[in-house]
Amino acid sequence: LPFFSMLVPTVDTVRQAFVLNRNLEVQKPTLVVGGSGVGKSVVISDAIQRLVDGGSWARLDISFSAQTSARRTQETIESKLDKRKKTLLGPPPGKHMVMFVDDVNMPSLETFGASPPVELLRQFLDYAGFYDRAKLFWKSIADVVEVCACGPPGGGRNHLTPRFVRHHTVVVARQSSADAMR
């Protein structure tokens, strides 16, 4: 294996993966927060890959940046989902999908302080769907669970609104101890 694809389990990473797996079993969104370099994305990706390898899950990875737009976010989500009915989207039949949004607090804020890509995700969490941009009808989304990772505000990262965070189980990823690193 390449060096950077190896994950050596520690007490903290096993705990985080356990909580994430339990939340996914009950279709509960999860938000993992922590400083840079603590392994949030690696632990989440490893846990999701284990589910995908099990056969009953699919994955959708999205990485946010300061230039991420709501339109591009919606296009990315829709491109990975199957059309089940005219107004219903979802993963392939018999599967659930994990939508992993990395750096969810990176998109820049608009004039009034909102972050359109994050508001699109909030709309998905509130109403299980969003509007078609061309024909203006509601598209429902089924069997998709959201998992997000973010760092602390500052350095280009923004605060997440309580309206968005309230949907999630918040898990804190701590810096590994010297014993764990050894």
mmCIF file of the C-alpha atoms, coordinates in Angstrom:
data_MODEL
# 
_entry.id   MODEL 
# 
loop_
_atom_site.group_PDB 
_atom_site.id 
_atom_site.type_symbol 
_atom_site.label_atom_id 
_atom_site.label_alt_id 
_atom_site.label_comp_id 
_atom_site.label_asym_id 
_atom_site.label_entity_id 
_atom_site.label_seq_id 
_atom_site.pdbx_PDB_ins_code 
_atom_site.Cartn_x 
_atom_site.Cartn_y 
_atom_site.Cartn_z 
_atom_site.occupancy 
_atom_site.B_iso_or_equiv 
_atom_site.pdbx_formal_charge 
_atom_site.auth_seq_id 
_atom_site.auth_comp_id 
_atom_site.auth_asym_id 
_atom_site.auth_atom_id 
_atom_site.pdbx_PDB_model_num 
ATOM 1   C CA . LEU A 1 1   ? 0.000   0.000  0.000   1.00 0.00 ? 1   LEU A CA 1 
ATOM 2   C CA . PRO A 1 2   ? 1.119   3.578  -0.547  1.00 0.00 ? 2   PRO A CA 1 
ATOM 3   C CA . PHE A 1 3   ? 2.218   5.207  2.700   1.00 0.00 ? 3   PHE A CA 1 
ATOM 4   C CA . PHE A 1 4   ? -0.558  7.834  2.695   1.00 0.00 ? 4   PHE A CA 1 
ATOM 5   C CA . SER A 1 5   ? -3.330  5.280  2.145   1.00 0.00 ? 5   SER A CA 1 
ATOM 6   C CA . MET A 1 6   ? -2.519  3.402  5.352   1.00 0.00 ? 6   MET A CA 1 
ATOM 7   C CA . LEU A 1 7   ? -4.568  4.049  8.465   1.00 0.00 ? 7   LEU A CA 1 
ATOM 8   C CA . VAL A 1 8   ? -3.127  2.790  11.712  1.00 0.00 ? 8   VAL A CA 1 
ATOM 9   C CA . PRO A 1 9   ? -6.037  2.572  14.153  1.00 0.00 ? 9   PRO A CA 1 
ATOM 10  C CA . THR A 1 10  ? -5.760  4.409  17.455  1.00 0.00 ? 10  THR A CA 1 
ATOM 11  C CA . VAL A 1 11  ? -8.259  4.603  20.275  1.00 0.00 ? 11  VAL A CA 1 
ATOM 12  C CA . ASP A 1 12  ? -9.553  7.921  18.919  1.00 0.00 ? 12  ASP A CA 1 
ATOM 13  C CA . THR A 1 13  ? -9.896  6.818  15.293  1.00 0.00 ? 13  THR A CA 1 
ATOM 14  C CA . VAL A 1 14  ? -11.706 3.625  16.306  1.00 0.00 ? 14  VAL A CA 1 
ATOM 15  C CA . ARG A 1 15  ? -14.120 5.673  18.440  1.00 0.00 ? 15  ARG A CA 1 
ATOM 16  C CA . GLN A 1 16  ? -14.811 8.099  15.602  1.00 0.00 ? 16  GLN A CA 1 
ATOM 17  C CA . ALA A 1 17  ? -15.404 5.282  13.112  1.00 0.00 ? 17  ALA A CA 1 
ATOM 18  C CA . PHE A 1 18  ? -17.714 3.493  15.569  1.00 0.00 ? 18  PHE A CA 1 
ATOM 19  C CA . VAL A 1 19  ? -19.891 6.591  16.088  1.00 0.00 ? 19  VAL A CA 1 
ATOM 20  C CA . LEU A 1 20  ? -19.946 7.258  12.352  1.00 0.00 ? 20  LEU A CA 1 
ATOM 21  C CA . ASN A 1 21  ? -20.993 3.675  11.550  1.00 0.00 ? 21  ASN A CA 1 
ATOM 22  C CA . ARG A 1 22  ? -23.775 3.710  14.156  1.00 0.00 ? 22  ARG A CA 1 
ATOM 23  C CA . ASN A 1 23  ? -25.092 7.014  12.775  1.00 0.00 ? 23  ASN A CA 1 
ATOM 24  C CA . LEU A 1 24  ? -25.066 5.686  9.224   1.00 0.00 ? 24  LEU A CA 1 
ATOM 25  C CA . GLU A 1 25  ? -26.982 2.583  10.327  1.00 0.00 ? 25  GLU A CA 1 
ATOM 26  C CA . VAL A 1 26  ? -29.824 4.826  11.545  1.00 0.00 ? 26  VAL A CA 1 
ATOM 27  C CA . GLN A 1 27  ? -29.507 7.338  8.661   1.00 0.00 ? 27  GLN A CA 1 
ATOM 28  C CA . LYS A 1 28  ? -28.324 10.185 10.930  1.00 0.00 ? 28  LYS A CA 1 
ATOM 29  C CA . PRO A 1 29  ? -26.070 12.906 9.451   1.00 0.00 ? 29  PRO A CA 1 
ATOM 30  C CA . THR A 1 30  ? -22.672 13.324 11.110  1.00 0.00 ? 30  THR A CA 1 
ATOM 31  C CA . LEU A 1 31  ? -20.345 16.332 11.323  1.00 0.00 ? 31  LEU A CA 1 
ATOM 32  C CA . VAL A 1 32  ? -16.719 15.652 12.271  1.00 0.00 ? 32  VAL A CA 1 
ATOM 33  C CA . VAL A 1 33  ? -14.850 18.750 13.438  1.00 0.00 ? 33  VAL A CA 1 
ATOM 34  C CA . GLY A 1 34  ? -11.202 19.205 14.346  1.00 0.00 ? 34  GLY A CA 1 
ATOM 35  C CA . GLY A 1 35  ? -8.006  21.013 13.508  1.00 0.00 ? 35  GLY A CA 1 
ATOM 36  C CA . SER A 1 36  ? -5.910  20.498 10.411  1.00 0.00 ? 36  SER A CA 1 
ATOM 37  C CA . GLY A 1 37  ? -3.995  17.243 10.257  1.00 0.00 ? 37  GLY A CA 1 
ATOM 38  C CA . VAL A 1 38  ? -5.946  15.274 12.863  1.00 0.00 ? 38  VAL A CA 1 
ATOM 39  C CA . GLY A 1 39  ? -7.163  12.747 10.274  1.00 0.00 ? 39  GLY A CA 1 
ATOM 40  C CA . LYS A 1 40  ? -10.850 13.620 9.957   1.00 0.00 ? 40  LYS A CA 1 
ATOM 41  C CA . SER A 1 41  ? -11.066 12.945 6.222   1.00 0.00 ? 41  SER A CA 1 
ATOM 42  C CA . VAL A 1 42  ? -8.923  9.808  6.404   1.00 0.00 ? 42  VAL A CA 1 
ATOM 43  C CA . VAL A 1 43  ? -10.998 8.213  9.171   1.00 0.00 ? 43  VAL A CA 1 
ATOM 44  C CA . ILE A 1 44  ? -14.277 9.087  7.433   1.00 0.00 ? 44  ILE A CA 1 
ATOM 45  C CA . SER A 1 45  ? -13.082 7.841  4.032   1.00 0.00 ? 45  SER A CA 1 
ATOM 46  C CA . ASP A 1 46  ? -11.848 4.584  5.549   1.00 0.00 ? 46  ASP A CA 1 
ATOM 47  C CA . ALA A 1 47  ? -15.133 3.974  7.396   1.00 0.00 ? 47  ALA A CA 1 
ATOM 48  C CA . ILE A 1 48  ? -17.163 4.743  4.259   1.00 0.00 ? 48  ILE A CA 1 
ATOM 49  C CA . GLN A 1 49  ? -14.973 2.523  2.087   1.00 0.00 ? 49  GLN A CA 1 
ATOM 50  C CA . ARG A 1 50  ? -15.521 -0.383 4.480   1.00 0.00 ? 50  ARG A CA 1 
ATOM 51  C CA . LEU A 1 51  ? -19.291 0.068  4.070   1.00 0.00 ? 51  LEU A CA 1 
ATOM 52  C CA . VAL A 1 52  ? -18.989 0.299  0.276   1.00 0.00 ? 52  VAL A CA 1 
ATOM 53  C CA . ASP A 1 53  ? -16.860 -2.859 0.219   1.00 0.00 ? 53  ASP A CA 1 
ATOM 54  C CA . GLY A 1 54  ? -19.688 -4.580 2.132   1.00 0.00 ? 54  GLY A CA 1 
ATOM 55  C CA . GLY A 1 55  ? -21.877 -4.132 -0.950  1.00 0.00 ? 55  GLY A CA 1 
ATOM 56  C CA . SER A 1 56  ? -24.982 -2.359 0.335   1.00 0.00 ? 56  SER A CA 1 
ATOM 57  C CA . TRP A 1 57  ? -23.645 1.208  0.252   1.00 0.00 ? 57  TRP A CA 1 
ATOM 58  C CA . ALA A 1 58  ? -22.462 3.606  -2.445  1.00 0.00 ? 58  ALA A CA 1 
ATOM 59  C CA . ARG A 1 59  ? -20.451 6.777  -1.922  1.00 0.00 ? 59  ARG A CA 1 
ATOM 60  C CA . LEU A 1 60  ? -20.455 10.335 -3.191  1.00 0.00 ? 60  LEU A CA 1 
ATOM 61  C CA . ASP A 1 61  ? -17.460 12.496 -2.259  1.00 0.00 ? 61  ASP A CA 1 
ATOM 62  C CA . ILE A 1 62  ? -17.594 16.286 -2.525  1.00 0.00 ? 62  ILE A CA 1 
ATOM 63  C CA . SER A 1 63  ? -14.767 18.626 -1.526  1.00 0.00 ? 63  SER A CA 1 
ATOM 64  C CA . PHE A 1 64  ? -15.740 22.225 -0.916  1.00 0.00 ? 64  PHE A CA 1 
ATOM 65  C CA . SER A 1 65  ? -13.453 25.186 -1.606  1.00 0.00 ? 65  SER A CA 1 
ATOM 66  C CA . ALA A 1 66  ? -13.871 28.951 -1.425  1.00 0.00 ? 66  ALA A CA 1 
ATOM 67  C CA . GLN A 1 67  ? -15.167 28.949 -5.029  1.00 0.00 ? 67  GLN A CA 1 
ATOM 68  C CA . THR A 1 68  ? -17.733 26.162 -4.615  1.00 0.00 ? 68  THR A CA 1 
ATOM 69  C CA . SER A 1 69  ? -21.178 27.217 -5.811  1.00 0.00 ? 69  SER A CA 1 
ATOM 70  C CA . ALA A 1 70  ? -24.619 25.875 -4.968  1.00 0.00 ? 70  ALA A CA 1 
ATOM 71  C CA . ARG A 1 71  ? -25.254 25.127 -8.652  1.00 0.00 ? 71  ARG A CA 1 
ATOM 72  C CA . ARG A 1 72  ? -22.102 23.010 -8.961  1.00 0.00 ? 72  ARG A CA 1 
ATOM 73  C CA . THR A 1 73  ? -22.883 21.236 -5.690  1.00 0.00 ? 73  THR A CA 1 
ATOM 74  C CA . GLN A 1 74  ? -26.382 20.352 -6.883  1.00 0.00 ? 74  GLN A CA 1 
ATOM 75  C CA . GLU A 1 75  ? -25.076 19.173 -10.266 1.00 0.00 ? 75  GLU A CA 1 
ATOM 76  C CA . THR A 1 76  ? -22.509 16.949 -8.544  1.00 0.00 ? 76  THR A CA 1 
ATOM 77  C CA . ILE A 1 77  ? -25.136 15.388 -6.270  1.00 0.00 ? 77  ILE A CA 1 
ATOM 78  C CA . GLU A 1 78  ? -27.629 14.822 -9.090  1.00 0.00 ? 78  GLU A CA 1 
ATOM 79  C CA . SER A 1 79  ? -24.995 13.312 -11.396 1.00 0.00 ? 79  SER A CA 1 
ATOM 80  C CA . LYS A 1 80  ? -24.299 10.479 -8.946  1.00 0.00 ? 80  LYS A CA 1 
ATOM 81  C CA . LEU A 1 81  ? -27.953 9.603  -8.259  1.00 0.00 ? 81  LEU A CA 1 
ATOM 82  C CA . ASP A 1 82  ? -30.295 7.441  -10.339 1.00 0.00 ? 82  ASP A CA 1 
ATOM 83  C CA . LYS A 1 83  ? -33.672 8.710  -11.462 1.00 0.00 ? 83  LYS A CA 1 
ATOM 84  C CA . ARG A 1 84  ? -36.185 6.407  -9.764  1.00 0.00 ? 84  ARG A CA 1 
ATOM 85  C CA . LYS A 1 85  ? -39.282 8.372  -10.800 1.00 0.00 ? 85  LYS A CA 1 
ATOM 86  C CA . LYS A 1 86  ? -39.757 11.733 -12.465 1.00 0.00 ? 86  LYS A CA 1 
ATOM 87  C CA . THR A 1 87  ? -39.379 13.557 -9.142  1.00 0.00 ? 87  THR A CA 1 
ATOM 88  C CA . LEU A 1 88  ? -37.415 10.998 -7.078  1.00 0.00 ? 88  LEU A CA 1 
ATOM 89  C CA . LEU A 1 89  ? -33.653 10.507 -7.099  1.00 0.00 ? 89  LEU A CA 1 
ATOM 90  C CA . GLY A 1 90  ? -31.627 7.947  -5.178  1.00 0.00 ? 90  GLY A CA 1 
ATOM 91  C CA . PRO A 1 91  ? -28.695 5.541  -5.251  1.00 0.00 ? 91  PRO A CA 1 
ATOM 92  C CA . PRO A 1 92  ? -28.884 2.302  -7.264  1.00 0.00 ? 92  PRO A CA 1 
ATOM 93  C CA . PRO A 1 93  ? -31.720 -0.004 -6.163  1.00 0.00 ? 93  PRO A CA 1 
ATOM 94  C CA . GLY A 1 94  ? -31.076 -1.856 -2.929  1.00 0.00 ? 94  GLY A CA 1 
ATOM 95  C CA . LYS A 1 95  ? -28.320 0.502  -1.798  1.00 0.00 ? 95  LYS A CA 1 
ATOM 96  C CA . HIS A 1 96  ? -27.918 3.476  0.499   1.00 0.00 ? 96  HIS A CA 1 
ATOM 97  C CA . MET A 1 97  ? -25.524 6.293  -0.332  1.00 0.00 ? 97  MET A CA 1 
ATOM 98  C CA . VAL A 1 98  ? -23.115 8.192  1.893   1.00 0.00 ? 98  VAL A CA 1 
ATOM 99  C CA . MET A 1 99  ? -22.509 11.755 0.721   1.00 0.00 ? 99  MET A CA 1 
ATOM 100 C CA . PHE A 1 100 ? -19.199 12.864 2.242   1.00 0.00 ? 100 PHE A CA 1 
ATOM 101 C CA . VAL A 1 101 ? -18.679 16.630 2.122   1.00 0.00 ? 101 VAL A CA 1 
ATOM 102 C CA . ASP A 1 102 ? -15.116 17.564 3.033   1.00 0.00 ? 102 ASP A CA 1 
ATOM 103 C CA . ASP A 1 103 ? -14.303 21.115 4.227   1.00 0.00 ? 103 ASP A CA 1 
ATOM 104 C CA . VAL A 1 104 ? -17.992 21.986 4.446   1.00 0.00 ? 104 VAL A CA 1 
ATOM 105 C CA . ASN A 1 105 ? -17.246 25.399 5.958   1.00 0.00 ? 105 ASN A CA 1 
ATOM 106 C CA . MET A 1 106 ? -14.918 26.561 3.140   1.00 0.00 ? 106 MET A CA 1 
ATOM 107 C CA . PRO A 1 107 ? -17.349 28.173 0.635   1.00 0.00 ? 107 PRO A CA 1 
ATOM 108 C CA . SER A 1 108 ? -17.259 31.938 0.728   1.00 0.00 ? 108 SER A CA 1 
ATOM 109 C CA . LEU A 1 109 ? -20.156 33.884 2.178   1.00 0.00 ? 109 LEU A CA 1 
ATOM 110 C CA . GLU A 1 110 ? -22.526 36.002 0.133   1.00 0.00 ? 110 GLU A CA 1 
ATOM 111 C CA . THR A 1 111 ? -23.546 39.599 0.880   1.00 0.00 ? 111 THR A CA 1 
ATOM 112 C CA . PHE A 1 112 ? -25.995 38.663 3.646   1.00 0.00 ? 112 PHE A CA 1 
ATOM 113 C CA . GLY A 1 113 ? -23.720 36.157 5.393   1.00 0.00 ? 113 GLY A CA 1 
ATOM 114 C CA . ALA A 1 114 ? -25.117 32.902 4.008   1.00 0.00 ? 114 ALA A CA 1 
ATOM 115 C CA . SER A 1 115 ? -23.099 30.242 2.205   1.00 0.00 ? 115 SER A CA 1 
ATOM 116 C CA . PRO A 1 116 ? -25.227 29.013 -0.739  1.00 0.00 ? 116 PRO A CA 1 
ATOM 117 C CA . PRO A 1 117 ? -23.671 25.500 -1.005  1.00 0.00 ? 117 PRO A CA 1 
ATOM 118 C CA . VAL A 1 118 ? -24.167 24.932 2.727   1.00 0.00 ? 118 VAL A CA 1 
ATOM 119 C CA . GLU A 1 119 ? -27.728 26.256 2.481   1.00 0.00 ? 119 GLU A CA 1 
ATOM 120 C CA . LEU A 1 120 ? -28.394 23.772 -0.333  1.00 0.00 ? 120 LEU A CA 1 
ATOM 121 C CA . LEU A 1 121 ? -27.192 20.966 1.951   1.00 0.00 ? 121 LEU A CA 1 
ATOM 122 C CA . ARG A 1 122 ? -29.378 22.341 4.745   1.00 0.00 ? 122 ARG A CA 1 
ATOM 123 C CA . GLN A 1 123 ? -32.371 22.311 2.393   1.00 0.00 ? 123 GLN A CA 1 
ATOM 124 C CA . PHE A 1 124 ? -31.584 18.684 1.576   1.00 0.00 ? 124 PHE A CA 1 
ATOM 125 C CA . LEU A 1 125 ? -31.464 17.859 5.304   1.00 0.00 ? 125 LEU A CA 1 
ATOM 126 C CA . ASP A 1 126 ? -34.660 19.801 6.081   1.00 0.00 ? 126 ASP A CA 1 
ATOM 127 C CA . TYR A 1 127 ? -36.792 18.664 3.151   1.00 0.00 ? 127 TYR A CA 1 
ATOM 128 C CA . ALA A 1 128 ? -34.997 15.639 1.607   1.00 0.00 ? 128 ALA A CA 1 
ATOM 129 C CA . GLY A 1 129 ? -34.555 17.287 -1.772  1.00 0.00 ? 129 GLY A CA 1 
ATOM 130 C CA . PHE A 1 130 ? -34.243 20.490 -3.766  1.00 0.00 ? 130 PHE A CA 1 
ATOM 131 C CA . TYR A 1 131 ? -35.709 22.218 -6.811  1.00 0.00 ? 131 TYR A CA 1 
ATOM 132 C CA . ASP A 1 132 ? -34.832 21.440 -10.403 1.00 0.00 ? 132 ASP A CA 1 
ATOM 133 C CA . ARG A 1 133 ? -33.109 24.588 -11.660 1.00 0.00 ? 133 ARG A CA 1 
ATOM 134 C CA . ALA A 1 134 ? -34.375 24.395 -15.247 1.00 0.00 ? 134 ALA A CA 1 
ATOM 135 C CA . LYS A 1 135 ? -38.012 23.276 -14.927 1.00 0.00 ? 135 LYS A CA 1 
ATOM 136 C CA . LEU A 1 136 ? -38.663 24.492 -11.355 1.00 0.00 ? 136 LEU A CA 1 
ATOM 137 C CA . PHE A 1 137 ? -40.190 21.342 -9.861  1.00 0.00 ? 137 PHE A CA 1 
ATOM 138 C CA . TRP A 1 138 ? -39.294 19.643 -6.592  1.00 0.00 ? 138 TRP A CA 1 
ATOM 139 C CA . LYS A 1 139 ? -36.873 16.693 -6.687  1.00 0.00 ? 139 LYS A CA 1 
ATOM 140 C CA . SER A 1 140 ? -36.986 14.371 -3.694  1.00 0.00 ? 140 SER A CA 1 
ATOM 141 C CA . ILE A 1 141 ? -33.891 12.430 -2.680  1.00 0.00 ? 141 ILE A CA 1 
ATOM 142 C CA . ALA A 1 142 ? -34.135 9.070  -0.917  1.00 0.00 ? 142 ALA A CA 1 
ATOM 143 C CA . ASP A 1 143 ? -31.645 6.795  0.848   1.00 0.00 ? 143 ASP A CA 1 
ATOM 144 C CA . VAL A 1 144 ? -28.815 9.354  1.053   1.00 0.00 ? 144 VAL A CA 1 
ATOM 145 C CA . VAL A 1 145 ? -27.043 10.158 4.334   1.00 0.00 ? 145 VAL A CA 1 
ATOM 146 C CA . GLU A 1 146 ? -24.734 13.138 4.695   1.00 0.00 ? 146 GLU A CA 1 
ATOM 147 C CA . VAL A 1 147 ? -21.381 13.091 6.485   1.00 0.00 ? 147 VAL A CA 1 
ATOM 148 C CA . CYS A 1 148 ? -19.343 16.305 6.726   1.00 0.00 ? 148 CYS A CA 1 
ATOM 149 C CA . ALA A 1 149 ? -15.901 17.282 7.947   1.00 0.00 ? 149 ALA A CA 1 
ATOM 150 C CA . CYS A 1 150 ? -14.702 20.773 8.791   1.00 0.00 ? 150 CYS A CA 1 
ATOM 151 C CA . GLY A 1 151 ? -11.959 22.626 10.581  1.00 0.00 ? 151 GLY A CA 1 
ATOM 152 C CA . PRO A 1 152 ? -12.274 25.523 13.013  1.00 0.00 ? 152 PRO A CA 1 
ATOM 153 C CA . PRO A 1 153 ? -13.313 28.916 11.580  1.00 0.00 ? 153 PRO A CA 1 
ATOM 154 C CA . GLY A 1 154 ? -10.503 31.169 10.418  1.00 0.00 ? 154 GLY A CA 1 
ATOM 155 C CA . GLY A 1 155 ? -8.009  31.096 7.583   1.00 0.00 ? 155 GLY A CA 1 
ATOM 156 C CA . GLY A 1 156 ? -10.728 31.045 4.923   1.00 0.00 ? 156 GLY A CA 1 
ATOM 157 C CA . ARG A 1 157 ? -13.087 28.808 6.846   1.00 0.00 ? 157 ARG A CA 1 
ATOM 158 C CA . ASN A 1 158 ? -16.412 30.241 7.982   1.00 0.00 ? 158 ASN A CA 1 
ATOM 159 C CA . HIS A 1 159 ? -18.772 29.573 10.857  1.00 0.00 ? 159 HIS A CA 1 
ATOM 160 C CA . LEU A 1 160 ? -21.531 27.059 10.165  1.00 0.00 ? 160 LEU A CA 1 
ATOM 161 C CA . THR A 1 161 ? -25.048 28.185 11.032  1.00 0.00 ? 161 THR A CA 1 
ATOM 162 C CA . PRO A 1 162 ? -26.951 26.498 13.860  1.00 0.00 ? 162 PRO A CA 1 
ATOM 163 C CA . ARG A 1 163 ? -29.714 25.789 11.306  1.00 0.00 ? 163 ARG A CA 1 
ATOM 164 C CA . PHE A 1 164 ? -27.272 23.492 9.495   1.00 0.00 ? 164 PHE A CA 1 
ATOM 165 C CA . VAL A 1 165 ? -25.407 22.012 12.462  1.00 0.00 ? 165 VAL A CA 1 
ATOM 166 C CA . ARG A 1 166 ? -28.606 21.043 14.336  1.00 0.00 ? 166 ARG A CA 1 
ATOM 167 C CA . HIS A 1 167 ? -29.197 18.148 11.934  1.00 0.00 ? 167 HIS A CA 1 
ATOM 168 C CA . HIS A 1 168 ? -25.901 16.450 12.753  1.00 0.00 ? 168 HIS A CA 1 
ATOM 169 C CA . THR A 1 169 ? -24.301 14.374 15.424  1.00 0.00 ? 169 THR A CA 1 
ATOM 170 C CA . VAL A 1 170 ? -21.147 16.408 16.051  1.00 0.00 ? 170 VAL A CA 1 
ATOM 171 C CA . VAL A 1 171 ? -17.976 14.392 16.628  1.00 0.00 ? 171 VAL A CA 1 
ATOM 172 C CA . VAL A 1 172 ? -14.754 16.121 17.678  1.00 0.00 ? 172 VAL A CA 1 
ATOM 173 C CA . ALA A 1 173 ? -11.520 14.757 16.224  1.00 0.00 ? 173 ALA A CA 1 
ATOM 174 C CA . ARG A 1 174 ? -8.695  15.499 18.640  1.00 0.00 ? 174 ARG A CA 1 
ATOM 175 C CA . GLN A 1 175 ? -4.993  15.743 17.995  1.00 0.00 ? 175 GLN A CA 1 
ATOM 176 C CA . SER A 1 176 ? -3.453  12.323 18.660  1.00 0.00 ? 176 SER A CA 1 
ATOM 177 C CA . SER A 1 177 ? -1.509  11.931 21.870  1.00 0.00 ? 177 SER A CA 1 
ATOM 178 C CA . ALA A 1 178 ? 2.240   11.318 21.886  1.00 0.00 ? 178 ALA A CA 1 
ATOM 179 C CA . ASP A 1 179 ? 1.595   7.670  22.898  1.00 0.00 ? 179 ASP A CA 1 
ATOM 180 C CA . ALA A 1 180 ? -0.767  7.145  19.952  1.00 0.00 ? 180 ALA A CA 1 
ATOM 181 C CA . MET A 1 181 ? 1.707   8.712  17.543  1.00 0.00 ? 181 MET A CA 1 
ATOM 182 C CA . ARG A 1 182 ? 4.473   6.483  18.839  1.00 0.00 ? 182 ARG A CA 1 
# 
